[in-house]
Coordinates of C-alpha atoms and ligand atoms in Angstrom, one line a residue:
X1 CA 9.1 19.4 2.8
X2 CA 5.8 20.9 1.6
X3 CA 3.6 22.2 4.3
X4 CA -0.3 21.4 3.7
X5 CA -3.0 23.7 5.3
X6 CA -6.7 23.8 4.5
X7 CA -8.2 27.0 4.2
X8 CA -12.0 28.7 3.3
X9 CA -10.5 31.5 1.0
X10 CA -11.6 32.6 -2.8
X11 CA -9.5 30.6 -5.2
X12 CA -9.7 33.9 -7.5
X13 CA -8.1 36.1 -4.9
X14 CA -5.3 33.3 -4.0
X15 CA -1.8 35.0 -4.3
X16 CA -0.6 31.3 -4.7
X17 CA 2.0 30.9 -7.6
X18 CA -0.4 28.6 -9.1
X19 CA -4.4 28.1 -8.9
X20 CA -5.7 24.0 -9.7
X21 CA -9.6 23.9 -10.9
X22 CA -11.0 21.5 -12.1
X23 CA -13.4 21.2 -15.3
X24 CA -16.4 18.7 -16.0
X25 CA -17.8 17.8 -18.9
X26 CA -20.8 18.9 -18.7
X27 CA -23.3 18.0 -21.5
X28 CA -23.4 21.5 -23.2
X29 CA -19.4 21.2 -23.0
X30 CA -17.2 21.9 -20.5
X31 CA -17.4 23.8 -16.7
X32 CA -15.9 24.9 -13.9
X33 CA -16.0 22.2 -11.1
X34 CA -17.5 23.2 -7.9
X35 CA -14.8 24.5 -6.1
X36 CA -13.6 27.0 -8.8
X37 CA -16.6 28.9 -9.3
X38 CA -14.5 32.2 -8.2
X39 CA -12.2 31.6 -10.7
X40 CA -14.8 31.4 -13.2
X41 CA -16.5 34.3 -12.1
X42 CA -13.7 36.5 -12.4
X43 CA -13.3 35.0 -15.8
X44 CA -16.6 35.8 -16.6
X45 CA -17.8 35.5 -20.2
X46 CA -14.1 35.3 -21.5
X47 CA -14.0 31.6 -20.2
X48 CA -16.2 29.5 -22.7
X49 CA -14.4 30.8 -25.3
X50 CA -11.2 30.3 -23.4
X51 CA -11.0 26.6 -22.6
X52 CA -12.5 26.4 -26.2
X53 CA -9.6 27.4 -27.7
X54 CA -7.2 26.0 -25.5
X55 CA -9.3 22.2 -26.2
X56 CA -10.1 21.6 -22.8
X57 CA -12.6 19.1 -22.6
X58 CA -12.8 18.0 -19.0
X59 CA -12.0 14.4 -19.7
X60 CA -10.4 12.4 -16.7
X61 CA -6.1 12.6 -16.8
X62 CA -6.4 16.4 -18.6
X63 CA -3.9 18.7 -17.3
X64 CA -4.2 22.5 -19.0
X65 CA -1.6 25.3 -17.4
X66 CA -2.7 29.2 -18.5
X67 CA -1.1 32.1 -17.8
X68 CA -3.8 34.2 -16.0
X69 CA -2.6 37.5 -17.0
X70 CA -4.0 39.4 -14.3
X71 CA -7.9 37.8 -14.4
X72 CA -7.1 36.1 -11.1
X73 CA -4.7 37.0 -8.2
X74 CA -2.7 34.1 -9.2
X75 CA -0.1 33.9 -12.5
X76 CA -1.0 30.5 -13.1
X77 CA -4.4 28.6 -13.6
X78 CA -4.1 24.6 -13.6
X79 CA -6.9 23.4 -15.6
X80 CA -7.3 19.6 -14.3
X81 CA -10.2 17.1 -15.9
X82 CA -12.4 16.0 -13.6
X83 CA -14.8 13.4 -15.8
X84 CA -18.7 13.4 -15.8
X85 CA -20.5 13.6 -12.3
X86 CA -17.0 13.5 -10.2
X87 CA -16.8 11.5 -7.1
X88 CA -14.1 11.6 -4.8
X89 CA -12.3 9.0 -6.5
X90 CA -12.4 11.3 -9.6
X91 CA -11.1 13.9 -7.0
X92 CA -8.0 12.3 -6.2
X93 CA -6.8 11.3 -9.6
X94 CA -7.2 14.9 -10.6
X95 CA -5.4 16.4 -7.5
X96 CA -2.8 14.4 -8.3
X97 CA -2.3 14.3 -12.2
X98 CA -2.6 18.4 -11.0
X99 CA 0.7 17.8 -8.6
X100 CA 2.7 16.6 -11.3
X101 CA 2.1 19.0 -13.7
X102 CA 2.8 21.7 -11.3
X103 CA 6.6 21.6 -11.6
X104 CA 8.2 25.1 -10.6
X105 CA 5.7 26.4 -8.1
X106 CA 6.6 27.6 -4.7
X107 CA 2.4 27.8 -3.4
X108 CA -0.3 26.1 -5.0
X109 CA -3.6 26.3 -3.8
X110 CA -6.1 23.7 -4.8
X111 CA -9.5 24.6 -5.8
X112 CA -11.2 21.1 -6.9
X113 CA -14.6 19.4 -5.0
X114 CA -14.3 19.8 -1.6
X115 CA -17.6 20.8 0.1
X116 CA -17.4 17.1 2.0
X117 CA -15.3 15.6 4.3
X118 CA -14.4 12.7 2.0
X119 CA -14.0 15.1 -1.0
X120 CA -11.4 17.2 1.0
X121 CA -9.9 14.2 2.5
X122 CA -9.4 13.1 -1.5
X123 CA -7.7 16.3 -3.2
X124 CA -5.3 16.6 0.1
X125 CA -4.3 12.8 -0.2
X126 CA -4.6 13.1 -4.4
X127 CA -2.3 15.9 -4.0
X128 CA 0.1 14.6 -1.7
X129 CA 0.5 11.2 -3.7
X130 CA 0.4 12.8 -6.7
X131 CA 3.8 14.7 -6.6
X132 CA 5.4 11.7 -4.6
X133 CA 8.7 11.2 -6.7
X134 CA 11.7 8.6 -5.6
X135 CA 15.3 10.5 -6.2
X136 CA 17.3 9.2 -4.2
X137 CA 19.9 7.5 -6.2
X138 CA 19.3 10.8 -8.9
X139 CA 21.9 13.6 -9.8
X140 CA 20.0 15.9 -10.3
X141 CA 18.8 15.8 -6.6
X142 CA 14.6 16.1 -5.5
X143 CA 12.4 17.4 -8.0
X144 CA 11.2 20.7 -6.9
X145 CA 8.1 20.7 -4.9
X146 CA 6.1 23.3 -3.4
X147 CA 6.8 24.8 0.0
X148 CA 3.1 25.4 0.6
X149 CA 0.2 23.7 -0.3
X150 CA -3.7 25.5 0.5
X151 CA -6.1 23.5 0.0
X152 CA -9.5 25.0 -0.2
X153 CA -12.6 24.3 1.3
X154 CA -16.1 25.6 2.2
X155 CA -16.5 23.7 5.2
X156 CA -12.8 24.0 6.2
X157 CA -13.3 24.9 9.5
X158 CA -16.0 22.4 10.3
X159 CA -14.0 19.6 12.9
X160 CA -15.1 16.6 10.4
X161 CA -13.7 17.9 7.6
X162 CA -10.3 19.1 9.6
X163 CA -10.3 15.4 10.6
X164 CA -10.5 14.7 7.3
X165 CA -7.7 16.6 6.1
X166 CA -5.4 15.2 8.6
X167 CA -6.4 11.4 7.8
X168 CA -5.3 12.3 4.0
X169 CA -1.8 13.7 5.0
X170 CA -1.0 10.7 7.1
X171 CA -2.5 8.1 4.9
X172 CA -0.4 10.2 1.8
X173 CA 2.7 10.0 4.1
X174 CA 2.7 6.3 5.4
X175 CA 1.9 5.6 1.5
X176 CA 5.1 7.6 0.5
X177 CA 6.9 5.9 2.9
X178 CA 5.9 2.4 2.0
X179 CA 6.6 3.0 -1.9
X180 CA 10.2 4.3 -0.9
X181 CA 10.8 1.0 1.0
X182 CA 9.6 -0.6 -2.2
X183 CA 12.0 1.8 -5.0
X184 CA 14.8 1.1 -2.9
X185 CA 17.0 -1.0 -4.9
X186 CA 17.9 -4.3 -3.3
X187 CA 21.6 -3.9 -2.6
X188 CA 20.4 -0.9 -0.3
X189 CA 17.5 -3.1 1.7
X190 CA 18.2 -6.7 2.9
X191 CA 16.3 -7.8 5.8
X192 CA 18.8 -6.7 8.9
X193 CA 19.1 -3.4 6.7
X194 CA 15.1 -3.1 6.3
X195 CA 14.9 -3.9 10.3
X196 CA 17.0 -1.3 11.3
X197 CA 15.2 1.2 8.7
X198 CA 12.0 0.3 11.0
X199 CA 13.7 0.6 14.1
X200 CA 14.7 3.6 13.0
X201 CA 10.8 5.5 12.3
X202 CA 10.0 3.6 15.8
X203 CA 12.6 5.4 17.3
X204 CA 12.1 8.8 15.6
X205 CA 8.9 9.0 16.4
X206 CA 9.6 8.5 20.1
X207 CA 7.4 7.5 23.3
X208 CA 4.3 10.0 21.5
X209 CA 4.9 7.6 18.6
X210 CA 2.7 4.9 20.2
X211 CA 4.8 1.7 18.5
X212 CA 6.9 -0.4 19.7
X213 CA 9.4 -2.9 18.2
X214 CA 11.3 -6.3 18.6
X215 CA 13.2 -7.8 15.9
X216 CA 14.5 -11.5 15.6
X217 CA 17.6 -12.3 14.2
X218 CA 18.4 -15.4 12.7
X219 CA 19.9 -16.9 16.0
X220 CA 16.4 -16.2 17.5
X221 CA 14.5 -17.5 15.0
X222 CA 16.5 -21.0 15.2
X223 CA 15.8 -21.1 18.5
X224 CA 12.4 -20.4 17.7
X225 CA 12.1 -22.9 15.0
X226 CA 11.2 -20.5 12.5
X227 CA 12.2 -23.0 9.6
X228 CA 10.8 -20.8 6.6
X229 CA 12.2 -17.9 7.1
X230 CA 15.8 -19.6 8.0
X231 CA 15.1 -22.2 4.5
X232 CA 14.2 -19.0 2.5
X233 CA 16.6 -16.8 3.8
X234 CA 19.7 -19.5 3.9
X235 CA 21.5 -18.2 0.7
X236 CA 21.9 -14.9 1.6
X237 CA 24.7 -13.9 3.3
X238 CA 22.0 -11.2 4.5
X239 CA 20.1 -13.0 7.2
X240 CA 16.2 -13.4 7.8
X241 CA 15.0 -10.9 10.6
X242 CA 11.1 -11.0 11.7
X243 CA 10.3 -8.1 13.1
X244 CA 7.1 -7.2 15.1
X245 CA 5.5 -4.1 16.2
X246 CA 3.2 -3.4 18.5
X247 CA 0.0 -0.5 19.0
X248 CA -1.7 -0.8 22.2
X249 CA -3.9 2.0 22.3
X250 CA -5.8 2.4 26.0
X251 CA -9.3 1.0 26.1
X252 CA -9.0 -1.2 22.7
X253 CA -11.4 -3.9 22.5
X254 CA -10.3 -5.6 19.7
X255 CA -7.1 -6.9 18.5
X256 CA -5.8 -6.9 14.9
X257 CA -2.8 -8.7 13.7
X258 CA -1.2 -7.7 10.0
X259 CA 1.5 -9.7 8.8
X260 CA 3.4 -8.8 5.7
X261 CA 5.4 -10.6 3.3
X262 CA 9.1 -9.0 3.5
X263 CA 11.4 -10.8 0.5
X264 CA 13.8 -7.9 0.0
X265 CA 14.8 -9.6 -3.2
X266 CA 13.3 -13.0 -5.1
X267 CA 16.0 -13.9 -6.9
X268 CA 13.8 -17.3 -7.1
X269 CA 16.3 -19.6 -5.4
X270 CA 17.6 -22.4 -7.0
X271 CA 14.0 -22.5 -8.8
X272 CA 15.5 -19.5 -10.6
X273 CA 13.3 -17.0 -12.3
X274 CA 13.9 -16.0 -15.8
X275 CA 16.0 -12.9 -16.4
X276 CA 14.2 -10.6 -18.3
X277 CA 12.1 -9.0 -15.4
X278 CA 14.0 -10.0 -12.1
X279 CA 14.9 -6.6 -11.3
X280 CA 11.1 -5.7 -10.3
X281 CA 11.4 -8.6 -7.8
X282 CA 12.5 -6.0 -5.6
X283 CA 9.3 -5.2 -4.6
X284 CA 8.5 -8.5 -3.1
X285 CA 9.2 -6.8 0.0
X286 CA 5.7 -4.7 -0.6
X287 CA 3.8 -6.6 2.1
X288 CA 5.9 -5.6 4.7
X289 CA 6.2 -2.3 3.9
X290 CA 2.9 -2.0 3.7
X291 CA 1.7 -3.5 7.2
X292 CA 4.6 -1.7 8.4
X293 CA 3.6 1.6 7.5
X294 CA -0.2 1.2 7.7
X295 CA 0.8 0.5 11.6
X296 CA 2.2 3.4 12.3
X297 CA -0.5 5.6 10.5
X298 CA -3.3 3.8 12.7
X299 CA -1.6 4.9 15.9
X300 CA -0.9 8.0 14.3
X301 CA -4.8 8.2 13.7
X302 CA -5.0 6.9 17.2
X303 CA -7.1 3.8 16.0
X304 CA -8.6 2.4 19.3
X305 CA -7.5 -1.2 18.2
X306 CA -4.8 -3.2 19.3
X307 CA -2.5 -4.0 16.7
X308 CA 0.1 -6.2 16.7
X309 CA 2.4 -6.7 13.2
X310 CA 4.8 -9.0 12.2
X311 CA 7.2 -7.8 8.9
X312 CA 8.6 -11.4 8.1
X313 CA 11.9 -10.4 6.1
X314 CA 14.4 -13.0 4.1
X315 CA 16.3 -12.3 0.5
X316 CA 15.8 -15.5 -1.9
X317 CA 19.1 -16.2 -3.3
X318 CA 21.8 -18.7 -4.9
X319 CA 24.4 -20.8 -3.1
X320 CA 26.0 -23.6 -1.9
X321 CA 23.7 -23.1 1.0
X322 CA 20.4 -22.5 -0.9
X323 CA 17.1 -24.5 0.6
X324 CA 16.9 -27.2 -2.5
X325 CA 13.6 -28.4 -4.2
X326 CA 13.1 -31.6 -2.1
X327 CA 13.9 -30.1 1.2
X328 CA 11.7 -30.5 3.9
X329 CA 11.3 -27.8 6.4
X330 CA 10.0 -27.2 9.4
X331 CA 7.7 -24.0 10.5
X332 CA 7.4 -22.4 13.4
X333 CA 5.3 -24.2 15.5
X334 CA 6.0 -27.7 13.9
X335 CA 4.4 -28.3 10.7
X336 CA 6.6 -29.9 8.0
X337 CA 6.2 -28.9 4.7
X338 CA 8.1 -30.1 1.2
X339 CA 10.0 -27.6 -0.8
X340 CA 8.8 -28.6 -4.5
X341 CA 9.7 -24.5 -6.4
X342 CA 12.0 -22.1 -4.2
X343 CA 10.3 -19.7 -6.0
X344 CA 7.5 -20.2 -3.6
X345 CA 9.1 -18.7 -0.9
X346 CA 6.7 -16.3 0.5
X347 CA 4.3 -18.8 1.8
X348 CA 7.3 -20.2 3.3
X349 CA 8.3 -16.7 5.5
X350 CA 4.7 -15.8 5.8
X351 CA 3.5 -19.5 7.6
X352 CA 6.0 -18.8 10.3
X353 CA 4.5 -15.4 10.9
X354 CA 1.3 -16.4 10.6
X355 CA 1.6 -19.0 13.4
X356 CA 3.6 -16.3 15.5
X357 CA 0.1 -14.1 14.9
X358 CA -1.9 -16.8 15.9
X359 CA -0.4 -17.1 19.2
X360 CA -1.2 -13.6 20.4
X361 CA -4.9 -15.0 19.7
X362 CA -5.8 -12.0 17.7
X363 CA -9.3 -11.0 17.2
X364 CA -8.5 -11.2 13.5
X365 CA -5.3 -11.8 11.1
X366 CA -5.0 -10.0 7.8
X367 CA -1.6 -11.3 5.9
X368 CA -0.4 -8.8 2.7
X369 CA 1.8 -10.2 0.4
X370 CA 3.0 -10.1 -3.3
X371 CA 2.4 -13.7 -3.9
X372 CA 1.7 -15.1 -7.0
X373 CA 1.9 -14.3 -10.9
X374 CA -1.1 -16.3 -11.1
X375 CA -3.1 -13.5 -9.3
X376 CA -1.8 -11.0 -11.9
X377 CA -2.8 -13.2 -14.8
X378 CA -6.3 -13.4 -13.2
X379 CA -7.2 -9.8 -12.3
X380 CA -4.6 -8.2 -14.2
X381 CA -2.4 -5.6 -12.5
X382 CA -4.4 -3.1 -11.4
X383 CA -6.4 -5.5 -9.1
X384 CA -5.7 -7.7 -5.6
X385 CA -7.2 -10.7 -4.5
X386 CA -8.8 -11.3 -1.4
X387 CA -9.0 -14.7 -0.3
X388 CA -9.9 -16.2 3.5
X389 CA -13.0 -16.1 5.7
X390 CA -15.7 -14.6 4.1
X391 CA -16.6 -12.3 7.1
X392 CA -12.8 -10.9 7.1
X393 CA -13.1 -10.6 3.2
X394 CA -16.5 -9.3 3.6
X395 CA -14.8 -6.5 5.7
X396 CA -11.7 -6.1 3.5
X397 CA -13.8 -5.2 0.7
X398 CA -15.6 -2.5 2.2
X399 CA -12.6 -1.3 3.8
X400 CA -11.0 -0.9 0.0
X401 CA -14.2 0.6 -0.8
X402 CA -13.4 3.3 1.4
X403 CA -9.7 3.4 0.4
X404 CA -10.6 3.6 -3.1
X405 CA -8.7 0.6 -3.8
X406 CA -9.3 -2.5 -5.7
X407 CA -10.1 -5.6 -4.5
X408 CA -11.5 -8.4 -5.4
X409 CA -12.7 -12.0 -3.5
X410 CA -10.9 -14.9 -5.3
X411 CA -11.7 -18.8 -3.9
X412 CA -10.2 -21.3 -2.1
X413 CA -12.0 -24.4 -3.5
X414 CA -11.8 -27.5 -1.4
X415 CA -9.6 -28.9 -4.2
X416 CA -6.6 -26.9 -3.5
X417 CA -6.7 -28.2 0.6
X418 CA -6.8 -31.6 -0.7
X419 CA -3.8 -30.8 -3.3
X420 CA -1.8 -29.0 -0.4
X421 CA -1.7 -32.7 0.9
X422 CA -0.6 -34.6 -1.7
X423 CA 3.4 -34.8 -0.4
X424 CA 4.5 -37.8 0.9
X425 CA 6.9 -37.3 3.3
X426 CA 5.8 -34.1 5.2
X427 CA 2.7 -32.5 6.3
X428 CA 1.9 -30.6 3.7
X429 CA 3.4 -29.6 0.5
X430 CA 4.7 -26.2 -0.5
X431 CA 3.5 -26.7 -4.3
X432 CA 2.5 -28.9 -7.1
X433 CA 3.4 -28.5 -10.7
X434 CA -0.4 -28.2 -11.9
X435 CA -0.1 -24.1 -12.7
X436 CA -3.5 -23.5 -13.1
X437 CA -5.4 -21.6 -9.9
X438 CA -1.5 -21.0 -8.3
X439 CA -2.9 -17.8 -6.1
X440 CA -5.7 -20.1 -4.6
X441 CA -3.7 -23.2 -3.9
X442 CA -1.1 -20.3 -1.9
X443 CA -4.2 -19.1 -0.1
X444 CA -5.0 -23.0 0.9
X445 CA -1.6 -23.4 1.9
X446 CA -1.2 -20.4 4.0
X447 CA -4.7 -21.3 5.7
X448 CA -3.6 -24.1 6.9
X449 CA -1.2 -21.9 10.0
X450 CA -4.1 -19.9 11.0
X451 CA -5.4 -21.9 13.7
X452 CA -8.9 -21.3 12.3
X453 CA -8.8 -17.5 13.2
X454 CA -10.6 -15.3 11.6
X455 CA -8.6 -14.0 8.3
X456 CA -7.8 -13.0 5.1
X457 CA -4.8 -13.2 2.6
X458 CA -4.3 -9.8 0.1
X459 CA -2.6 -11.2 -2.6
X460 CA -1.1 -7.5 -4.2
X461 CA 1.2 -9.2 -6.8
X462 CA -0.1 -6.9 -9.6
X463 CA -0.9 -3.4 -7.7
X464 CA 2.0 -3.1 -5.5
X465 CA 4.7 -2.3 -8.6
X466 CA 3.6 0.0 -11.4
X467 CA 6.0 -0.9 -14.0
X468 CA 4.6 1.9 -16.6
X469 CA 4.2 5.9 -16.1
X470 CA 2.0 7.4 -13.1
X471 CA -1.6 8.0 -13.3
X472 CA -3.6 10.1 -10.8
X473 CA -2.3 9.6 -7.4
X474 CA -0.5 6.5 -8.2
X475 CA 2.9 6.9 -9.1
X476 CA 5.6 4.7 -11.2
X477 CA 7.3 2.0 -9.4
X478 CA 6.4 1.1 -5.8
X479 CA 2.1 2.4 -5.5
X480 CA 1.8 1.6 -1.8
X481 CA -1.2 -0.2 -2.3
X482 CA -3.2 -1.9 0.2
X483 CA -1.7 1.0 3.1
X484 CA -5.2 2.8 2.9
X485 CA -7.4 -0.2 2.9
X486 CA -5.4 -1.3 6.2
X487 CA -6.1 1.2 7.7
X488 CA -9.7 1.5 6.7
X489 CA -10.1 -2.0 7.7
X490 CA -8.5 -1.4 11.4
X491 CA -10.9 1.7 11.3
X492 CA -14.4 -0.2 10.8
X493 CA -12.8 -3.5 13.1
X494 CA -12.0 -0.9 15.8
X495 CA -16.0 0.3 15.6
X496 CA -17.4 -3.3 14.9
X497 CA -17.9 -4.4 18.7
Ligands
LIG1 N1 7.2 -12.8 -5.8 C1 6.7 -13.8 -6.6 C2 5.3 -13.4 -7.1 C3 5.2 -12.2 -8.0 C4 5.1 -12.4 -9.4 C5 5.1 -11.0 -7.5 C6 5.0 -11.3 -10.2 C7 5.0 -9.9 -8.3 C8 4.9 -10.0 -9.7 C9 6.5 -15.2 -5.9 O1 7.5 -15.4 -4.9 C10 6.7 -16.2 -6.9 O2 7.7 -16.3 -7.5 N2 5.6 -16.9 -7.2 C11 5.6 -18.0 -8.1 C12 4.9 -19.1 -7.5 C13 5.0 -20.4 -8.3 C14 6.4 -20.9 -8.3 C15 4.1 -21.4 -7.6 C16 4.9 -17.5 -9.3 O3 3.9 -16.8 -9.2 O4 5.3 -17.8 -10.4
LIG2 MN1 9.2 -16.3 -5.7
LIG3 ZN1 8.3 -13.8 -4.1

């Protein structure tokens, strides 16, 4: 485990093993970023000619390592591009492209932008995310990270930017955690599996830990007529589980429900998806994990909001017992709908959730799921949609804004609530074979079991599964997005009386 602290110290005197700076380009070439002017000072006029000849340039993603040969206390100078005019978003990216090319260092200190709260808030949480790896199920063990981690600041000591500091490591460690929920292959997390793993951080973190936790199991949910989690979950010989936590912080004045698609595996169903990328459908439990995890940093945060949050867990598989196109089901609550695509089975678990949510009357109800290709092949994968009230998607923007995630308000046209209605022997259908606006005619669907509260459906198809190399903070395989705008979100709601 590395330890972080945030210290006021010269990054030119640092005994650290290695020294991260990082470099702008500037418009008569490159320079030292705020942050490092130590280092560059003790460089003096050996530097230009320096990061000359090594062809640093500044650009955003650069990553330079020099031996420092005695010009600075420490052996090793990380040399980290840091774009024109960085902001903390810039910050981030380079603390963490810095983490992973720092790979045999027992202390680093990190020297980059941090005269602000928000900037020192950035390089810790860039940092952290940044040297995130999943090994697990590797030989060759953890990859070796440093014990100690300083990072450095001018205002260090002022309370803000300590706050600060501690908002990055526990935003950086619920998003660690969510993204090994995600990379853990689905053999190893079916729902009861995925229940117990949560009952497991509730009870590890104790009475101090502020959470608390109930979990259904499938006899529950019969009894509780929970028909979309049962119809989703009825081929598995893994069975559904909904489980809900709770964070009632003393003197909370609003209530905020999350609820968070959990499919531990989408197989597809008997609507089977096509082979060539089913693997990454173990990540259609990112939802949950997410809403999961961004709990338990709000009441590590000590958010005053109540939060309650419902993880709606089911693996979409093959059988002789497998929900059939045609079936009609019946959600919590009562409303039928008509099973047209098994493949359409998060709307399914998520409707039940929903209309548990609604029955806590929540001041608000933010659902997280990866729902539809169709919201990839609009915003591509580096973008979520937000879809719901505009007041709650109003609020979900900013919140990303914060986060420094992306998001971005997508429809539901009056169209799609008429085509939601278009079965004709249940309440409402589950789908319709016209393709083309699939992540809006979700949204209408999952609408319709929010009892006209206030909400807002994150569609994080795309973001939540990085299938190419890491970038910045974000890492390969399970990104944890949608964790830090959660909890930005519960922030501003906890505020907005
Ligand atoms: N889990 C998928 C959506 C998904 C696709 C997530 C790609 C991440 C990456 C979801 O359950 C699904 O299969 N959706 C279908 C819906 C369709 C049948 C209406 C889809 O998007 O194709
Ligand atoms: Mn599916
Ligand atoms: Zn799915």
């Amino acid at each position: 485990m590395t330890s972080y602290s945030l210290r006021n110290a010269s990054p030119a005197k640092s005994r650290a093993d290695a020294v991260v700076v990082g470099v702008v380009t500037g418009s008569s070439g490159p320079a030292i970023a705020p942050g490092g002017q130590d280092v560059a000072k003790a460089y003096g006029r050996k530097l230009g000619p320096l990061l000359s000849a090594l062809g640093v340039t500044g650009k955003s993603g650069e990553t330079v390592k020099v031996p420092t040969s005695g010009a600075i206390s420490s052996p090793m100078l990380v040399l980290v591009g840091l774009g024109n005019d960085p902001d903390h978003l810039a910050v981030r990216r380079a603390a963490g492209n810095a983490a992973r090319s720092v790979t045999n260092a027992a202390s680093v200190a990190v020297a980059l932008p941090a005269d602000t709260p928000e900037l020192v808030r950035a390089a810790t949480e860039g940092y952290a995310l940044g040297s995130y790896s999943f090994t697990t199920y590797k030989a060759s063990g953890p990859s070796k990270s440093p014990g100690e981690v300083v990072v450095l600041s001018p205002v260090a000591r002022k309370k803000d930017a300590i706050a600060a500091f501690e908002e990055g490591k526990v935003i950086a460690g619920a998003v660690a955690r969510t993204r090994d929920f995600v990379n853990t292959p689905p053999n190893d997390l079916r729902p009861p599996g995925f229940a117990d793993a949560i009952a497991e951080i509730v009870k590890e973190r104790g009475r101090g830990g502020k959470v608390t936790i109930q979990v259904l199991d499938e006899t529950q949910l019969a009894e509780l007529g929970c028909g979309g989690l049962l119809g989703v979950g009825s081929a598995s010989d893994a069975p559904p589980r909904l489980v809900t936590l709770t964070y009632t912080p003393k003197g909370a004045k609003r209530h905020l429900a999350l609820v968070g698609k959990g499919i531990t595996f989408d197989s597809g169903g008997l609507s089977i998806k096509p082979a060539a990328s089913m693997h990454e459908m173990k990540s259609d439990m990112a939802g949950a994990a997410a809403v999961v995890n961004a709990t338990f940093a709000i009441a590590d945060l000590g958010l005053p909001v109540q939060v309650t949050t419902y993880a709606a867990l089911a693996e979409n598989m093959l059988g002789g017992s497998a929900m059939r196109p045609g079936d009609v089901i019946t959600i919590h609550g009562g409303t039928t709908v008509e099973v047209l695509n098994t493949d359409a089975e998060g709307r399914l678990v998520l409707a039940d959730a929903l209309v548990m949510a609604t029955e806590q009357k929540p001041d608000a109800i933010l659902d997280v799921a990866t729902l539809t290709g169709a919201m990839v092949v609009a915003l591509g994968d580096k973008i979520s949609g937000v879809m719901g009230g505009d007041d709650v998607v109003a609020d979900v923007l900013s919140a990303s804004a914060t986060a420094g995630e992306d998001f971005w308000p997508m429809p539901i046209p009056e169209q799609m609530s008429e085509r939601i209605h278009t079965t004709k022997i249940a309440d409402l259908s589950q789908h319709d074979w016209i393709r083309w606006g699939g992540g809006l005619f979700a949204a209408a669907f999952l609408r319709e079991f929010t009892a006209g509260l206030p909400w807002a459906h994150l569609d994080i198809a795309g973001p939540s599964f990085n299938s190419g190399g890491p970038a910045g903070h974000v890492s390969s395989g399970g990104t944890g997005v949608a964790v830090s705008t959660l909890v930005e979100f519960a922030r501003a709601f906890a505020d907005d009386k």
